N, CA, C and O atoms as a DFTB+ gen file, in Angstrom:
628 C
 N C O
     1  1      25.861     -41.932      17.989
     2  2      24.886     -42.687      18.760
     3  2      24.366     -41.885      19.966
     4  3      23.221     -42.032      20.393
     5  1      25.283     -41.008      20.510
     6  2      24.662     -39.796      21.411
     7  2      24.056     -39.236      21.699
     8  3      23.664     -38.800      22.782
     9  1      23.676     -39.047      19.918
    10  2      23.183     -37.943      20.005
    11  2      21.680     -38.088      19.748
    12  3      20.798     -37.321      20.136
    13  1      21.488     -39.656      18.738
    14  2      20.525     -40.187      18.671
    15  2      19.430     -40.659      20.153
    16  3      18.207     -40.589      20.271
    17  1      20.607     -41.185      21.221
    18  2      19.774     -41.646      22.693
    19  2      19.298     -40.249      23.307
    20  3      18.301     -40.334      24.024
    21  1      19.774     -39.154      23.164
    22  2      19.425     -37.804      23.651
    23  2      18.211     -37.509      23.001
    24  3      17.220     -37.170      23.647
    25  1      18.209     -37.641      21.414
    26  2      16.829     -37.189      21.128
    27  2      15.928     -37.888      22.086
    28  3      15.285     -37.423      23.028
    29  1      16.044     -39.378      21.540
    30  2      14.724     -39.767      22.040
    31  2      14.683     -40.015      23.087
    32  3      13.920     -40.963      23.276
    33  1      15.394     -39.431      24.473
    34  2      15.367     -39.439      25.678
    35  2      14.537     -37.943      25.338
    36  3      13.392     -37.980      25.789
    37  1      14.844     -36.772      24.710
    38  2      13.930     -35.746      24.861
    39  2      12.732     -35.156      24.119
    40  3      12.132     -34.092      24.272
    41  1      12.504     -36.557      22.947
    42  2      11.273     -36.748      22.798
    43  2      10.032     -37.362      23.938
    44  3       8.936     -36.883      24.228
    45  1      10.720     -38.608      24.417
    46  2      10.050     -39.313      25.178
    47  2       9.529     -38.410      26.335
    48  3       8.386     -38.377      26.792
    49  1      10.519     -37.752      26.674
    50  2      10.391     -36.396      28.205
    51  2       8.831     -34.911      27.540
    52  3       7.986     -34.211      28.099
    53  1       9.369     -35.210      25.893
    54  2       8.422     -34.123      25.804
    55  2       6.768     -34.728      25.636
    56  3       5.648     -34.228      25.741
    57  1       7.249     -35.914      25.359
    58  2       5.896     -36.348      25.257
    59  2       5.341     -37.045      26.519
    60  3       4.342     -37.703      26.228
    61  1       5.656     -37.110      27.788
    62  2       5.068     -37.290      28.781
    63  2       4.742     -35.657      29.458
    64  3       3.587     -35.341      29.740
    65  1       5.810     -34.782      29.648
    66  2       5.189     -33.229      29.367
    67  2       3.492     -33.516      28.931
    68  3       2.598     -33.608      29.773
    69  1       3.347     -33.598      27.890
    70  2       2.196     -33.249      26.975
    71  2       1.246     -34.417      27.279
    72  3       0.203     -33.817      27.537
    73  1       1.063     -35.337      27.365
    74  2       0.432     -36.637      27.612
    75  2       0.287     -37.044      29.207
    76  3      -0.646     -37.710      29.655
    77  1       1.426     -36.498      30.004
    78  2       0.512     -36.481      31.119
    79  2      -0.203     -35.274      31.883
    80  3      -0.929     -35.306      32.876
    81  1       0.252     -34.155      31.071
    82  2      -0.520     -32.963      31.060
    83  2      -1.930     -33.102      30.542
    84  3      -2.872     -32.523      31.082
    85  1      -2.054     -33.864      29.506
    86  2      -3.405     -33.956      29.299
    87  2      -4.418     -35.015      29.905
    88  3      -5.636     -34.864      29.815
    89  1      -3.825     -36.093      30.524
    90  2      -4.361     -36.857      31.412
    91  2      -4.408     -36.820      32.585
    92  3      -4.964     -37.685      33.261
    93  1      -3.714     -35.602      33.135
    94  2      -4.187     -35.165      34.714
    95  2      -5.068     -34.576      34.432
    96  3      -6.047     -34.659      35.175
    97  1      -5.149     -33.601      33.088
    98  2      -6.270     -32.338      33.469
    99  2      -7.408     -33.233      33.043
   100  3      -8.350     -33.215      33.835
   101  1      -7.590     -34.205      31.727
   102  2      -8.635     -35.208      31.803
   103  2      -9.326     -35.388      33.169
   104  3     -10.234     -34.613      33.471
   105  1      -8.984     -36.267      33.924
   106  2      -8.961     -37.169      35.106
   107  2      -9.805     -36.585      36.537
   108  3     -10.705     -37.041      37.242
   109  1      -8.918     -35.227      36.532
   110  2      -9.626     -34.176      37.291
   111  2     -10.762     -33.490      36.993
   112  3     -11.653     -33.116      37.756
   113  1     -10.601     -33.298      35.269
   114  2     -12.398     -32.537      35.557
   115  2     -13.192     -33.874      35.452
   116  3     -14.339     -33.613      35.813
   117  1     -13.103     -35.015      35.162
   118  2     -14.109     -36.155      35.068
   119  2     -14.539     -36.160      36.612
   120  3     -15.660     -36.090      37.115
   121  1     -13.311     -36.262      37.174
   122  2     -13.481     -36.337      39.038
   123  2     -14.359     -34.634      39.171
   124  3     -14.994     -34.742      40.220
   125  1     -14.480     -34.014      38.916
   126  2     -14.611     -32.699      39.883
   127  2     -16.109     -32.951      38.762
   128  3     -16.439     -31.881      39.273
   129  1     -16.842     -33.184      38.140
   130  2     -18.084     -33.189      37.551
   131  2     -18.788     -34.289      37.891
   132  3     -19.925     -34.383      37.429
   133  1     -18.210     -35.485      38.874
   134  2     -19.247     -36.144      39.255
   135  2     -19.751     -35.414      40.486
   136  3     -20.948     -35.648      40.649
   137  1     -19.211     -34.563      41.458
   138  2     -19.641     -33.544      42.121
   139  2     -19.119     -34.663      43.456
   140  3     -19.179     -34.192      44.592
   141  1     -18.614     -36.137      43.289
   142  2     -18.407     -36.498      44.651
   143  2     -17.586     -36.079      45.262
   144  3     -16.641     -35.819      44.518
   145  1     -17.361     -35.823      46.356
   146  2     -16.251     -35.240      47.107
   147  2     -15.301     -36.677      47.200
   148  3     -14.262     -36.663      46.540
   149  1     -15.664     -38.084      48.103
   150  2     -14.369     -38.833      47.920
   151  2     -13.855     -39.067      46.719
   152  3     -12.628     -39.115      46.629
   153  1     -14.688     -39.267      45.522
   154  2     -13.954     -39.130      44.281
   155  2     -12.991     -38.228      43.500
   156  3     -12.303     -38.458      42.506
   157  1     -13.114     -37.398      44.069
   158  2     -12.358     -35.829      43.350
   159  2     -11.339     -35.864      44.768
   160  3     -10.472     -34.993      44.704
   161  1     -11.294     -36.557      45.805
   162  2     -10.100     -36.705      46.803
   163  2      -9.547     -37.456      46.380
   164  3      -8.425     -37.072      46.051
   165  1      -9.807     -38.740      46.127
   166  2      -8.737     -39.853      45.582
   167  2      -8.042     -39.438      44.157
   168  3      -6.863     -39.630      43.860
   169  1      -9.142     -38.768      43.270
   170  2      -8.636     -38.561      41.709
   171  2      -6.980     -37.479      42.088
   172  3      -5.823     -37.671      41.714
   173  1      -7.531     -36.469      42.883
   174  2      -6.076     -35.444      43.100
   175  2      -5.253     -35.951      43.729
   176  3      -4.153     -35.429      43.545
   177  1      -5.259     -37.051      44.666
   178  2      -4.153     -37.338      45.095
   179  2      -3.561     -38.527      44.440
   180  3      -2.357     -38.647      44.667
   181  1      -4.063     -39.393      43.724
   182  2      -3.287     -39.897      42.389
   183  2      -2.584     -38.605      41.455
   184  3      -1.393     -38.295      41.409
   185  1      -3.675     -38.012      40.782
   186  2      -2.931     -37.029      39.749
   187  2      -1.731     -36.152      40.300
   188  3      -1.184     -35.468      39.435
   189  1      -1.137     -36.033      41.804
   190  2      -0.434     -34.887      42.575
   191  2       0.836     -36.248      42.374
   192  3       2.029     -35.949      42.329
   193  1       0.435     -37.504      42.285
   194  2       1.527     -38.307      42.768
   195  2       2.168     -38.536      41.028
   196  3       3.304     -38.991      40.897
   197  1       1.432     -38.220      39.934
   198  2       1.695     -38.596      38.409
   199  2       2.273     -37.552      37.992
   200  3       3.179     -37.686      37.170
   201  1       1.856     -36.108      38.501
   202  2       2.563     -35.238      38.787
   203  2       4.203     -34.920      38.283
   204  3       4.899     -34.551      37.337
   205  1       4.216     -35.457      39.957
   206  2       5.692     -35.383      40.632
   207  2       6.544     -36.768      40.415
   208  3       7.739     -37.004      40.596
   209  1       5.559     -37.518      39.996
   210  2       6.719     -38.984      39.485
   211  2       6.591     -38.825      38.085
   212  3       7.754     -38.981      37.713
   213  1       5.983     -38.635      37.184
   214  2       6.516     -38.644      35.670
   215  2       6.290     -36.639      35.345
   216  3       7.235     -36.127      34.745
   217  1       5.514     -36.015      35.607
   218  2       5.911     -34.396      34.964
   219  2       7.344     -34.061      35.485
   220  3       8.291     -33.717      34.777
   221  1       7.345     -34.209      36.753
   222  2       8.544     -33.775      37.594
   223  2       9.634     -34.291      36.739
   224  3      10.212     -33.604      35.897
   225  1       9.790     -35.048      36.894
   226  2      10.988     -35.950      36.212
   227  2      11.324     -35.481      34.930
   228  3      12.427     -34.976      34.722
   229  1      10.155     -35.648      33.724
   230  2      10.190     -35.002      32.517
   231  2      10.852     -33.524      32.552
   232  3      11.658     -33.217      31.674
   233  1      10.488     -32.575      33.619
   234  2      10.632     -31.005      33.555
   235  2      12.184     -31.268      33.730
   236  3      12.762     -30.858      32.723
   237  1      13.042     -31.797      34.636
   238  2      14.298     -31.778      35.262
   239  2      14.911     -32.599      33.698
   240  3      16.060     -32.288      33.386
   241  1      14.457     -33.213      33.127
   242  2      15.214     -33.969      32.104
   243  2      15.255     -32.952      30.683
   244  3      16.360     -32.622      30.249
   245  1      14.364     -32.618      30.194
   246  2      14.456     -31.508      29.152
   247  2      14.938     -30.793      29.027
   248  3      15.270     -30.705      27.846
   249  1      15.327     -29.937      29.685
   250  2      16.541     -28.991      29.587
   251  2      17.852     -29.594      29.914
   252  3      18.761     -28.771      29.801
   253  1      18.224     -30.735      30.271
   254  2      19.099     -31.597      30.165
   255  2      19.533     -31.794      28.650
   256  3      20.448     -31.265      28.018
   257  1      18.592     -32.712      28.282
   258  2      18.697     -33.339      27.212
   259  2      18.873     -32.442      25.885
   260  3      19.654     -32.694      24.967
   261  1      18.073     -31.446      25.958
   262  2      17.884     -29.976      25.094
   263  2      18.805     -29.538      25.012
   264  3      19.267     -29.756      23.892
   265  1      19.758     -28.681      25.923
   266  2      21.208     -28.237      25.821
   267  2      22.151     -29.308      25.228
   268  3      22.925     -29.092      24.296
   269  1      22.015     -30.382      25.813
   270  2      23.342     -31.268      25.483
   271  2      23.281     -31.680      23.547
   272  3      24.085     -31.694      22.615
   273  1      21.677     -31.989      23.777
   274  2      21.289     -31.869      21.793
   275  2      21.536     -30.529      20.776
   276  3      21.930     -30.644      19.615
   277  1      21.281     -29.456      21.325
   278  2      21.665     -28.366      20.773
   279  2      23.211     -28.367      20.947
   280  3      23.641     -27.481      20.209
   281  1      24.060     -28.876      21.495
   282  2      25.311     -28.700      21.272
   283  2      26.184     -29.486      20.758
   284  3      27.351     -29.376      20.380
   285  1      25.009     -30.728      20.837
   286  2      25.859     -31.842      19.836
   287  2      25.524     -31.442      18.488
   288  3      26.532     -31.017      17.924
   289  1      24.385     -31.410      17.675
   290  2      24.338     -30.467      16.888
   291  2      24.382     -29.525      16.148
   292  3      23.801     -29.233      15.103
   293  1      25.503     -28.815      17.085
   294  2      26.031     -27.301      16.517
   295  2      25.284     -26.144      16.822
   296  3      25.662     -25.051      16.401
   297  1      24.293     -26.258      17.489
   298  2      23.148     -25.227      17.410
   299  2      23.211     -24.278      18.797
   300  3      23.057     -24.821      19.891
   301  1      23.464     -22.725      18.682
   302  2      23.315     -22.180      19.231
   303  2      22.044     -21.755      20.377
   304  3      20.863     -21.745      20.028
   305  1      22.488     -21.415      21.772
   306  2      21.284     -21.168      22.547
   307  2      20.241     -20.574      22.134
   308  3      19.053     -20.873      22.251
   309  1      21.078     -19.154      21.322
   310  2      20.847     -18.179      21.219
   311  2      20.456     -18.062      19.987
   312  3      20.779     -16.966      19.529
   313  1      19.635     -19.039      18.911
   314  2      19.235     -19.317      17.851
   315  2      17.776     -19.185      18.537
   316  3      17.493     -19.691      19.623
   317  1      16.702     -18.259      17.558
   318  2      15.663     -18.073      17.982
   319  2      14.416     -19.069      18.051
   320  3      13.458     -18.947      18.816
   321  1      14.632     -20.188      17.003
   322  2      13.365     -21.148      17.691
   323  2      14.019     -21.956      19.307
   324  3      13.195     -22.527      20.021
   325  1      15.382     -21.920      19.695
   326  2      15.441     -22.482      20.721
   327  2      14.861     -21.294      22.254
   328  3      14.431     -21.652      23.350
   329  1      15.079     -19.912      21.736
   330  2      15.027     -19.027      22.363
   331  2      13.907     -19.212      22.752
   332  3      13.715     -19.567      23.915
   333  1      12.790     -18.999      21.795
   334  2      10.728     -18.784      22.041
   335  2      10.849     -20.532      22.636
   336  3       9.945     -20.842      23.412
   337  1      11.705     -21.444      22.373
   338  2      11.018     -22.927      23.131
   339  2      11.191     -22.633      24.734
   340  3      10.167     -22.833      25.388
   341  1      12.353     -22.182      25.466
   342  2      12.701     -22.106      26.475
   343  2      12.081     -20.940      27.019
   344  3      11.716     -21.042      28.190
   345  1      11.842     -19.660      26.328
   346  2      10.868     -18.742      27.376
   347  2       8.982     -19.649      27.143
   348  3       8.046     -19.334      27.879
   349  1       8.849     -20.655      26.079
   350  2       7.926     -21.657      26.188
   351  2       7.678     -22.009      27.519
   352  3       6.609     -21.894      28.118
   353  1       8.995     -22.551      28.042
   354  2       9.141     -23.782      28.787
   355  2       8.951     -23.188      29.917
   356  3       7.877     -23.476      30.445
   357  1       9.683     -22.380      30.542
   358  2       9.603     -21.191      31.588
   359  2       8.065     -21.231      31.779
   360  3       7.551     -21.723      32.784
   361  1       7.193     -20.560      30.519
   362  2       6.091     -19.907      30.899
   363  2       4.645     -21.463      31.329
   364  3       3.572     -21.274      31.902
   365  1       5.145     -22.731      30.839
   366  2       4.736     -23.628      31.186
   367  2       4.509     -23.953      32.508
   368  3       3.521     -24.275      33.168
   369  1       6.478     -23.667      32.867
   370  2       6.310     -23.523      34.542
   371  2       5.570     -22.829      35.476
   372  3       4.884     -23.381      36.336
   373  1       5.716     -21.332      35.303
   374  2       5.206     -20.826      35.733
   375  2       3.708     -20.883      36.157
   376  3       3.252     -20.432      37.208
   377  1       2.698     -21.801      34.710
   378  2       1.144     -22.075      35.157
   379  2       1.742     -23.574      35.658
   380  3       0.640     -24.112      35.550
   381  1       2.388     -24.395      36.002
   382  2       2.582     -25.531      36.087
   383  2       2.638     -25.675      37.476
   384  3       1.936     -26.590      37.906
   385  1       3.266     -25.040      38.294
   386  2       4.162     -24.998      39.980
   387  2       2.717     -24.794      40.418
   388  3       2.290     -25.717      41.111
   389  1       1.612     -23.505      40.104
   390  2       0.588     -23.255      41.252
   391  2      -0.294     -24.548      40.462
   392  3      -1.289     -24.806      41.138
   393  1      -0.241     -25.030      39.779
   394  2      -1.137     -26.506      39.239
   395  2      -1.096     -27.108      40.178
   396  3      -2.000     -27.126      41.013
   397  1       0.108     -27.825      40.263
   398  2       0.226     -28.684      41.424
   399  2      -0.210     -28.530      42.904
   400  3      -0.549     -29.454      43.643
   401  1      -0.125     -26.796      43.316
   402  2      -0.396     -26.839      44.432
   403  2      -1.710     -26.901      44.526
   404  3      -2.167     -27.604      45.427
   405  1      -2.548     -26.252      43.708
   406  2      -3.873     -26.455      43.325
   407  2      -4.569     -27.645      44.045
   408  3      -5.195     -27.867      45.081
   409  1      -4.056     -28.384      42.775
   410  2      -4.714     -29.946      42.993
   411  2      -4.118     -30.794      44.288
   412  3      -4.264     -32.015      44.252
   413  1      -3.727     -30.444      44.957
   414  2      -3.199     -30.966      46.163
   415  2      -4.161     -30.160      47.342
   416  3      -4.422     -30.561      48.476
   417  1      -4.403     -29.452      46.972
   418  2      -5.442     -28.152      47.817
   419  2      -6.557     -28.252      47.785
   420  3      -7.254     -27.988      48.765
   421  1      -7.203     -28.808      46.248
   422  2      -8.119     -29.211      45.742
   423  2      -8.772     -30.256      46.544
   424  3      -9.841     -30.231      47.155
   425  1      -7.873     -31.199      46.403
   426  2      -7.996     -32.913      46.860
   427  2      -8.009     -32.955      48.583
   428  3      -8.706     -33.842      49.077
   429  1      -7.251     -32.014      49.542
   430  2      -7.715     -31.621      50.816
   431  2      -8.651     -31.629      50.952
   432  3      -9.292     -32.556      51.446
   433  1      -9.335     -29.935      50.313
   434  2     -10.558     -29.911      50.282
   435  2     -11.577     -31.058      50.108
   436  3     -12.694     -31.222      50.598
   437  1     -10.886     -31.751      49.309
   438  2     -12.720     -32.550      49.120
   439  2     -12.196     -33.421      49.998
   440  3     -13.211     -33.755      50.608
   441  1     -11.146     -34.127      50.570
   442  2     -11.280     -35.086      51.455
   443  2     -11.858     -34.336      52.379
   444  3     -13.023     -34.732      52.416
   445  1     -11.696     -33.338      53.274
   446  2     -12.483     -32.684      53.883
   447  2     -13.515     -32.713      54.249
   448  3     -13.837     -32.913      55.420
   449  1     -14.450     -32.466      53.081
   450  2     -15.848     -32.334      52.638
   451  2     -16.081     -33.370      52.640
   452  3     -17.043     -33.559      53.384
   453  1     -15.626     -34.528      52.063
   454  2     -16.346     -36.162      52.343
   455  2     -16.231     -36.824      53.696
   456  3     -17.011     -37.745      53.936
   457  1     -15.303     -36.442      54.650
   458  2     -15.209     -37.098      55.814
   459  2     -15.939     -35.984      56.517
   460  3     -16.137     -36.179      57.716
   461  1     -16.336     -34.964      56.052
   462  2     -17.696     -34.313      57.530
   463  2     -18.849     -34.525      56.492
   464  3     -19.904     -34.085      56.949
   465  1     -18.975     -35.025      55.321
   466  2     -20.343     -35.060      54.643
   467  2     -21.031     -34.110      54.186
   468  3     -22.235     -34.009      53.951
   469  1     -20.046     -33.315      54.060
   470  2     -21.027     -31.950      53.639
   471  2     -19.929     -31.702      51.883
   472  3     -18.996     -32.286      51.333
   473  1     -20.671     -30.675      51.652
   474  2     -20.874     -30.992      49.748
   475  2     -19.111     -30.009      49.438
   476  3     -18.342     -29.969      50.398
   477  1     -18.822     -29.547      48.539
   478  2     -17.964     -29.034      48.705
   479  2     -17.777     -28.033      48.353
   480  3     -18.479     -27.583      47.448
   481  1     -16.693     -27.229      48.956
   482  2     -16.462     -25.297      49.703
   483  2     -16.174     -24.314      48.538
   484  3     -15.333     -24.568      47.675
   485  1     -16.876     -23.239      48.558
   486  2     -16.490     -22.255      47.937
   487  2     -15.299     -22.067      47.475
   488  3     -15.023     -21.567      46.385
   489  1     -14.512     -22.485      48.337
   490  2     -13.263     -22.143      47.889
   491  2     -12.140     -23.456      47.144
   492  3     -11.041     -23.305      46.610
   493  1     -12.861     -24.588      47.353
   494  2     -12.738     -25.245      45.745
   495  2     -13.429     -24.867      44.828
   496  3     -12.815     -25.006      43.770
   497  1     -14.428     -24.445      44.691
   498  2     -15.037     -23.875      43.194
   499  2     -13.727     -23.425      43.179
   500  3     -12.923     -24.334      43.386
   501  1     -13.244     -22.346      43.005
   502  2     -12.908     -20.869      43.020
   503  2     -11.168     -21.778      42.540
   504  3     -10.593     -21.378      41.527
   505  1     -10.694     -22.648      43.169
   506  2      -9.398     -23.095      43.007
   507  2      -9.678     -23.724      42.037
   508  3      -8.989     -23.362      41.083
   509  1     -10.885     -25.097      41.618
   510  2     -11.011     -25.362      39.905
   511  2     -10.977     -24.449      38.896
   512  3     -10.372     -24.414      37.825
   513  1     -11.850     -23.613      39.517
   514  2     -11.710     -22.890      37.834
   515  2     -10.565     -21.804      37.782
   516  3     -10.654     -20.803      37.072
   517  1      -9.560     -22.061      38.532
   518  2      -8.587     -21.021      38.548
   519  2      -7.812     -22.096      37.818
   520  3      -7.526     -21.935      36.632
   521  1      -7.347     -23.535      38.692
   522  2      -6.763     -24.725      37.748
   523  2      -7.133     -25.399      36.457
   524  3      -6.395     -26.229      35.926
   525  1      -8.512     -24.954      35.871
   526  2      -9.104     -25.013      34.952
   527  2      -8.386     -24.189      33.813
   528  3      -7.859     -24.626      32.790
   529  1      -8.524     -22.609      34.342
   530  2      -7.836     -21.920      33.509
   531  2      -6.600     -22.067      33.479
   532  3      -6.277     -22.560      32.399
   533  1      -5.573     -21.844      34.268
   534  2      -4.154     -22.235      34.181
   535  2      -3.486     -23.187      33.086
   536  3      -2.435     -22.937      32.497
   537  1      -4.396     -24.484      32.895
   538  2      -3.858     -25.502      31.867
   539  2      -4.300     -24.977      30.748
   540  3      -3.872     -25.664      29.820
   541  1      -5.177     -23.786      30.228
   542  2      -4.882     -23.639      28.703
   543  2      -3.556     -22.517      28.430
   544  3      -2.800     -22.730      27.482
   545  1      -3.434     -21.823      28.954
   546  2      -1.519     -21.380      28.428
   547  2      -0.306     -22.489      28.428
   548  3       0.578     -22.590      27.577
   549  1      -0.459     -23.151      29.394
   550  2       0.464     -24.149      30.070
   551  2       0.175     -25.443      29.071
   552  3       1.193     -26.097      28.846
   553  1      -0.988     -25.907      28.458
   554  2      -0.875     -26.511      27.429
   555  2      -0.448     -25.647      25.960
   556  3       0.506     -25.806      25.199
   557  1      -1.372     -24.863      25.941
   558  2      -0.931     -24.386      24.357
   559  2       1.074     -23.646      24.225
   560  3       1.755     -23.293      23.262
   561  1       1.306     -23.707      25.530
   562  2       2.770     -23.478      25.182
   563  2       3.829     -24.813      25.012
   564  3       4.941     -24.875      24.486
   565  1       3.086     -25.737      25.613
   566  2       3.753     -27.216      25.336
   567  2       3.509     -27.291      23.490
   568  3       4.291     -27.665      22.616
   569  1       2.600     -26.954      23.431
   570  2       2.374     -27.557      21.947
   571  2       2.712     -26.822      20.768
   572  3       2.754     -27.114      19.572
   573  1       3.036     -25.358      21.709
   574  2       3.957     -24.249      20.404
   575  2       5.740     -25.156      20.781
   576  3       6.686     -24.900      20.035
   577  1       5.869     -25.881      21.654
   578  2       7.348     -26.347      22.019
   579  2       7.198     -27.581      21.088
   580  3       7.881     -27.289      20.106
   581  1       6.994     -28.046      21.014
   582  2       6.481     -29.438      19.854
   583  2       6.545     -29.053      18.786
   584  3       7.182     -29.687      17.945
   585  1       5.805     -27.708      18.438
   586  2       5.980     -26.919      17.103
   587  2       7.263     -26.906      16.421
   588  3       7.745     -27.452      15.429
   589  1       7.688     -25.980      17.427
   590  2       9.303     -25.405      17.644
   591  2      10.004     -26.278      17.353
   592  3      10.504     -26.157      16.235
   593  1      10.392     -27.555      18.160
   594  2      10.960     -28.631      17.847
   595  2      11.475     -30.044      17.109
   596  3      12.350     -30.910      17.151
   597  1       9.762     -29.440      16.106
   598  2       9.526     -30.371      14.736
   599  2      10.467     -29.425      13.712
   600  3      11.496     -29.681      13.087
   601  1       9.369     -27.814      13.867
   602  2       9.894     -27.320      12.756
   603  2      11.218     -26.101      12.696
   604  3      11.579     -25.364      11.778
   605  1      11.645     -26.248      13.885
   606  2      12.463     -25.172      13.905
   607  2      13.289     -24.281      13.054
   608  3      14.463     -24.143      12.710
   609  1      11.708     -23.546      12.815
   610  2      11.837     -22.060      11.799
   611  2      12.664     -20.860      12.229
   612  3      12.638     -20.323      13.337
   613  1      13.384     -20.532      11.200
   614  2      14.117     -19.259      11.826
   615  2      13.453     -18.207      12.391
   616  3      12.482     -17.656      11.873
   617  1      13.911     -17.932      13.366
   618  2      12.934     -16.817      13.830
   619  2      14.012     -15.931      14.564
   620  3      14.622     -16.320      15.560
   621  1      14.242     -14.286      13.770
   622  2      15.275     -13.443      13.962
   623  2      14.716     -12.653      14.901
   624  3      13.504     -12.516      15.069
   625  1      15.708     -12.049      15.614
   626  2      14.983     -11.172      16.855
   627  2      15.797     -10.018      16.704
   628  3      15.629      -9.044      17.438
């Protein structure tokens, strides 16, 4: 029965990973293309708070749940689809940490810009489309981890 509440404690974790990864980055470009500044302030500081109350949570639980399933299981760390999921997961992080600061930087900015009325700064362009780009590695490695985790193919190193 363990081992069963673990999966789907680290299904459920992977699929808020992926589902609220795709509904922050939704949310934000809808906000950052109406061009309003209070709108694209309120949108980031919701998405900074969905963030850190369900991604956050999800990130700290998966490798929880992951180790303890791979060992109820029998399955080595050091078995190569777990290997490519976790340098996955890593490399998720890695575009994931300046995401957040992004859109928290982002959402300054335009509060900024809406409380003096003026349009918004060069240097949000320049931080969207940097957070723009960031979520396609940081997604397409969630979804090679989904891969991994459906089909976990041998993969010898």
């Amino acid at each position: 029965m363990l081992y069963f509440v673990l999966k789907y404690l680290h299904v459920i974790g992977a699929s808020v990973l992926l589902g609220t990864g795709a509904g922050i980055a939704f949310f934000m470009l809808l906000a950052h293309r109406t061009g309003n500044t209070a709108t694209i302030a309120a949108v980031a500081r919701i998405v900074v708070i969905a963030d850190f109350l369900f991604t956050a949570t999800a990130v700290v639980a998966q490798p929880i749940t992951g180790v303890a399933l791979a060992w109820l299981a029998g399955y080595s760390l050091s078995e190569g689809w777990i290997v490519l999921s976790i340098a996955l997961y890593i490399l998720t992080g890695v575009f994931w940490l300046p995401v957040v600061w992004m859109q928290m930087e982002m959402g300054n900015l335009a509060s900024e810009a809406a409380k003096a009325g003026d349009p918004l700064p060069a240097r949000y362009i320049r931080l969207f489309w940097l957070w723009f780009a960031f979520g396609f590695p940081a997604f397409a490695a969630v979804l090679g981890i989904f891969w991994l985790m459906i089909a976990r193919p041998t993969i010898e190193w």
